[in-house]
Amino acid sequence: MENAPKICVLIRRTGNSGNAVMTGLKKKVFKMGKLAQIFKLLNFAFLIRYRVFFIKLIFQTLFFRLLFTVRFILSNTVLLILTLVMIPVALLPEAMFDFVQFTLS
């Protein structure tokens, strides 16, 4: 298990385009024996062929995380606006009633 090759080392062979993937995967170094063996068998030709897929996968993950964060902020903002609008609307009838009473007296 200690001598298991790291996937980022294999991805490094893909050239400049692979660097984006390599930096993305560097934080999570895979030391799984079976997975590393599978990647070794597939060799660097597979990685060159599918490097675009790896890069897309990383960007997709980042995009969806960003989208989720934006959606969370927007939903909270909408709730805040609704609360700020609904409180005066809820208090309006009472205020109108007081105004009418004051005017008539």
Coordinates of N, CA and C in Angstrom, one line a residue:
M1 N 0.8 -1.2 0.0 CA 0.0 0.0 0.0 C 0.9 1.3 0.0
E2 N 2.0 1.2 0.6 CA 2.9 2.3 0.7 C 3.5 2.7 -0.6
N3 N 3.8 1.7 -1.5 CA 4.4 1.9 -2.8 C 3.4 2.1 -3.9
A4 N 2.1 2.3 -3.5 CA 1.1 2.5 -4.5 C 1.3 3.8 -5.3
P5 N 1.4 3.8 -6.6 CA 1.6 5.0 -7.4 C 0.5 6.0 -7.3
K6 N 0.9 7.3 -7.3 CA -0.1 8.3 -7.1 C -0.7 8.7 -8.5
I7 N -2.0 8.9 -8.5 CA -2.7 9.1 -9.8 C -2.2 10.5 -10.4
C8 N -1.9 11.4 -9.5 CA -1.5 12.7 -10.1 C -0.2 12.6 -10.8
V9 N 0.7 11.6 -10.5 CA 1.9 11.4 -11.2 C 1.6 10.9 -12.6
L10 N 0.6 10.0 -12.7 CA 0.2 9.5 -14.0 C -0.4 10.6 -14.9
I11 N -1.2 11.4 -14.2 CA -1.8 12.5 -15.0 C -0.8 13.6 -15.5
R12 N 0.3 13.7 -14.7 CA 1.4 14.6 -15.1 C 1.9 14.3 -16.6
R13 N 1.8 13.0 -17.0 CA 2.3 12.7 -18.3 C 1.4 13.3 -19.4
T14 N 0.2 13.7 -19.1 CA -0.7 14.2 -20.2 C -0.2 15.5 -20.7
G15 N 0.7 16.2 -20.1 CA 1.2 17.5 -20.7 C 0.6 18.6 -20.0
N16 N 0.6 19.8 -20.7 CA 0.2 21.0 -20.1 C -1.3 21.0 -19.6
S17 N -2.1 20.4 -20.4 CA -3.6 20.3 -20.1 C -3.8 19.5 -18.8
G18 N -3.0 18.6 -18.6 CA -3.1 17.7 -17.4 C -2.8 18.4 -16.1
N19 N -2.0 19.5 -16.2 CA -1.6 20.3 -15.0 C -2.8 20.7 -14.2
A20 N -3.8 21.2 -14.9 CA -5.0 21.7 -14.1 C -5.6 20.5 -13.3
V21 N -5.6 19.3 -13.9 CA -6.2 18.2 -13.2 C -5.2 17.8 -12.1
M22 N -3.9 17.8 -12.3 CA -2.9 17.4 -11.4 C -3.0 18.3 -10.1
T23 N -3.2 19.6 -10.3 CA -3.2 20.5 -9.2 C -4.5 20.3 -8.4
G24 N -5.6 19.9 -9.1 CA -6.9 19.7 -8.5 C -6.8 18.4 -7.6
L25 N -6.1 17.4 -8.1 CA -6.0 16.1 -7.4 C -4.9 16.0 -6.4
K26 N -4.0 17.0 -6.4 CA -2.8 16.9 -5.5 C -3.2 16.9 -4.1
K27 N -4.3 17.6 -3.8 CA -4.7 17.7 -2.4 C -5.2 16.3 -1.9
K28 N -5.8 15.6 -2.8 CA -6.3 14.2 -2.4 C -5.4 13.2 -3.1
V29 N -4.4 12.8 -2.5 CA -3.5 11.8 -3.1 C -4.1 10.4 -2.8
F30 N -4.3 9.7 -3.9 CA -4.9 8.4 -3.8 C -3.8 7.4 -3.5
K31 N -4.0 6.7 -2.4 CA -3.1 5.6 -2.1 C -3.9 4.3 -2.1
M32 N -4.9 4.2 -2.9 CA -5.7 2.9 -3.0 C -4.9 2.0 -4.0
G33 N -4.5 0.8 -3.5 CA -3.8 -0.1 -4.3 C -4.5 -0.5 -5.6
K34 N -5.7 -0.9 -5.5 CA -6.4 -1.4 -6.7 C -6.6 -0.3 -7.7
L35 N -7.1 0.9 -7.3 CA -7.3 2.0 -8.2 C -6.1 2.4 -8.9
A36 N -5.0 2.5 -8.2 CA -3.7 2.8 -8.8 C -3.2 1.8 -9.8
Q37 N -3.5 0.5 -9.5 CA -3.1 -0.5 -10.5 C -3.9 -0.4 -11.8
I38 N -5.2 -0.1 -11.6 CA -6.1 0.1 -12.8 C -5.5 1.2 -13.7
F39 N -5.2 2.3 -13.0 CA -4.7 3.4 -13.8 C -3.3 3.1 -14.4
K40 N -2.5 2.3 -13.8 CA -1.2 1.9 -14.3 C -1.4 1.0 -15.6
L41 N -2.4 0.1 -15.5 CA -2.8 -0.7 -16.7 C -3.3 0.1 -17.8
L42 N -4.1 1.1 -17.5 CA -4.7 1.9 -18.6 C -3.6 2.7 -19.3
N43 N -2.5 3.0 -18.7 CA -1.3 3.8 -19.2 C -1.7 5.2 -19.6
F44 N -0.6 5.9 -19.9 CA -0.8 7.4 -20.2 C -1.6 7.7 -21.5
A45 N -1.7 6.7 -22.4 CA -2.5 7.0 -23.6 C -4.0 7.2 -23.3
F46 N -4.5 6.4 -22.3 CA -5.8 6.6 -21.8 C -6.0 8.0 -21.2
L47 N -5.0 8.4 -20.5 CA -5.1 9.7 -19.8 C -5.1 10.9 -20.8
I48 N -4.3 10.7 -21.9 CA -4.2 11.7 -22.9 C -5.6 11.8 -23.6
R49 N -6.1 10.7 -23.8 CA -7.4 10.6 -24.5 C -8.5 11.2 -23.7
Y50 N -8.5 11.0 -22.4 CA -9.6 11.5 -21.5 C -9.2 12.6 -20.6
R51 N -8.1 13.3 -20.9 CA -7.7 14.5 -20.0 C -8.7 15.6 -20.0
V52 N -9.4 15.8 -21.1 CA -10.5 16.8 -21.2 C -11.6 16.4 -20.3
F53 N -11.9 15.1 -20.2 CA -12.9 14.6 -19.3 C -12.6 14.9 -17.8
F54 N -11.3 14.7 -17.5 CA -10.9 15.0 -16.1 C -11.0 16.5 -15.8
I55 N -10.6 17.3 -16.7 CA -10.6 18.8 -16.5 C -12.1 19.2 -16.4
K56 N -12.9 18.7 -17.3 CA -14.4 19.0 -17.2 C -15.0 18.6 -15.9
L57 N -14.6 17.5 -15.4 CA -15.1 17.0 -14.2 C -14.8 17.9 -13.0
I58 N -13.6 18.4 -13.0 CA -13.1 19.3 -11.9 C -13.9 20.6 -12.0
F59 N -14.0 21.2 -13.2 CA -14.7 22.4 -13.4 C -16.2 22.3 -13.1
Q60 N -16.8 21.2 -13.5 CA -18.2 20.9 -13.2 C -18.4 20.9 -11.7
T61 N -17.5 20.3 -11.0 CA -17.7 20.2 -9.5 C -17.6 21.6 -8.9
L62 N -16.6 22.4 -9.4 CA -16.5 23.7 -8.9 C -17.7 24.6 -9.2
F63 N -18.2 24.4 -10.5 CA -19.3 25.2 -10.9 C -20.6 24.9 -10.1
F64 N -20.8 23.6 -9.9 CA -22.0 23.2 -9.1 C -21.9 23.7 -7.7
R65 N -20.7 23.7 -7.1 CA -20.6 24.2 -5.7 C -20.9 25.7 -5.7
L66 N -20.4 26.4 -6.7 CA -20.6 27.8 -6.8 C -22.1 28.1 -7.0
L67 N -22.7 27.3 -7.9 CA -24.2 27.5 -8.2 C -25.0 27.2 -6.9
F68 N -24.6 26.2 -6.1 CA -25.4 25.9 -4.9 C -25.2 27.1 -3.9
T69 N -24.0 27.6 -3.8 CA -23.8 28.7 -2.9 C -24.6 29.9 -3.3
V70 N -24.6 30.3 -4.6 CA -25.4 31.4 -5.1 C -26.9 31.2 -4.8
R71 N -27.3 30.0 -5.1 CA -28.8 29.7 -4.9 C -29.1 29.8 -3.4
F72 N -28.3 29.4 -2.6 CA -28.5 29.5 -1.1 C -28.6 31.0 -0.7
I73 N -27.7 31.8 -1.2 CA -27.7 33.2 -0.9 C -28.9 33.9 -1.4
L74 N -29.3 33.6 -2.6 CA -30.5 34.2 -3.3 C -31.8 33.8 -2.5
S75 N -31.9 32.5 -2.1 CA -33.1 32.1 -1.4 C -33.2 32.8 -0.1
N76 N -32.1 33.0 0.6 CA -32.1 33.7 1.9 C -32.5 35.2 1.7
T77 N -32.0 35.8 0.6 CA -32.3 37.2 0.3 C -33.8 37.3 0.0
V78 N -34.3 36.4 -0.8 CA -35.8 36.4 -1.1 C -36.6 36.3 0.2
L79 N -36.2 35.4 1.1 CA -36.9 35.3 2.4 C -36.8 36.5 3.2
L80 N -35.7 37.2 3.2 CA -35.5 38.4 3.9 C -36.4 39.5 3.4
I81 N -36.4 39.6 2.0 CA -37.3 40.7 1.4 C -38.7 40.4 1.7
L82 N -39.2 39.1 1.6 CA -40.5 38.8 1.9 C -40.9 39.1 3.3
T83 N -40.0 38.8 4.2 CA -40.3 39.2 5.6 C -40.4 40.7 5.8
L84 N -39.5 41.4 5.2 CA -39.5 42.9 5.4 C -40.8 43.5 4.7
V85 N -41.3 42.9 3.7 CA -42.5 43.4 3.0 C -43.8 42.9 3.8
M86 N -43.8 41.7 4.2 CA -45.0 41.1 4.9 C -45.3 41.7 6.2
I87 N -44.3 42.1 7.0 CA -44.5 42.7 8.3 C -45.3 44.0 8.2
P88 N -44.9 45.0 7.4 CA -45.8 46.2 7.3 C -47.2 45.9 6.7
V89 N -47.3 44.9 5.8 CA -48.6 44.6 5.2 C -49.5 44.0 6.3
A90 N -48.9 43.2 7.2 CA -49.7 42.6 8.2 C -50.1 43.6 9.3
L91 N -49.3 44.6 9.5 CA -49.6 45.7 10.4 C -50.5 46.8 9.8
L92 N -50.7 46.8 8.5 CA -51.4 47.9 7.8 C -52.8 48.0 8.3
P93 N -53.6 46.9 8.4 CA -55.0 47.0 8.8 C -55.2 47.7 10.1
E94 N -54.3 47.3 11.1 CA -54.4 47.9 12.4 C -54.1 49.4 12.4
A95 N -53.1 49.7 11.6 CA -52.7 51.1 11.5 C -53.8 51.9 10.8
M96 N -54.5 51.4 9.8 CA -55.6 52.0 9.1 C -56.8 52.2 10.1
F97 N -57.0 51.2 10.9 CA -58.1 51.3 11.9 C -57.9 52.4 12.9
D98 N -56.6 52.5 13.4 CA -56.3 53.5 14.3 C -56.4 54.9 13.7
F99 N -56.0 55.0 12.4 CA -56.1 56.3 11.7 C -57.6 56.8 11.5
V100 N -58.4 55.8 11.1 CA -59.8 56.1 10.9 C -60.5 56.5 12.3
Q101 N -60.2 55.8 13.3 CA -60.7 56.2 14.7 C -60.3 57.6 15.1
F102 N -59.0 57.9 14.8 CA -58.4 59.2 15.2 C -59.1 60.3 14.4
T103 N -59.4 60.0 13.1 CA -60.0 61.0 12.2 C -61.4 61.3 12.6
L104 N -62.2 60.2 13.0 CA -63.6 60.4 13.3 C -63.8 61.0 14.7
S105 N -62.8 60.9 15.6 CA -63.0 61.4 16.9 C -62.7 62.9 17.0

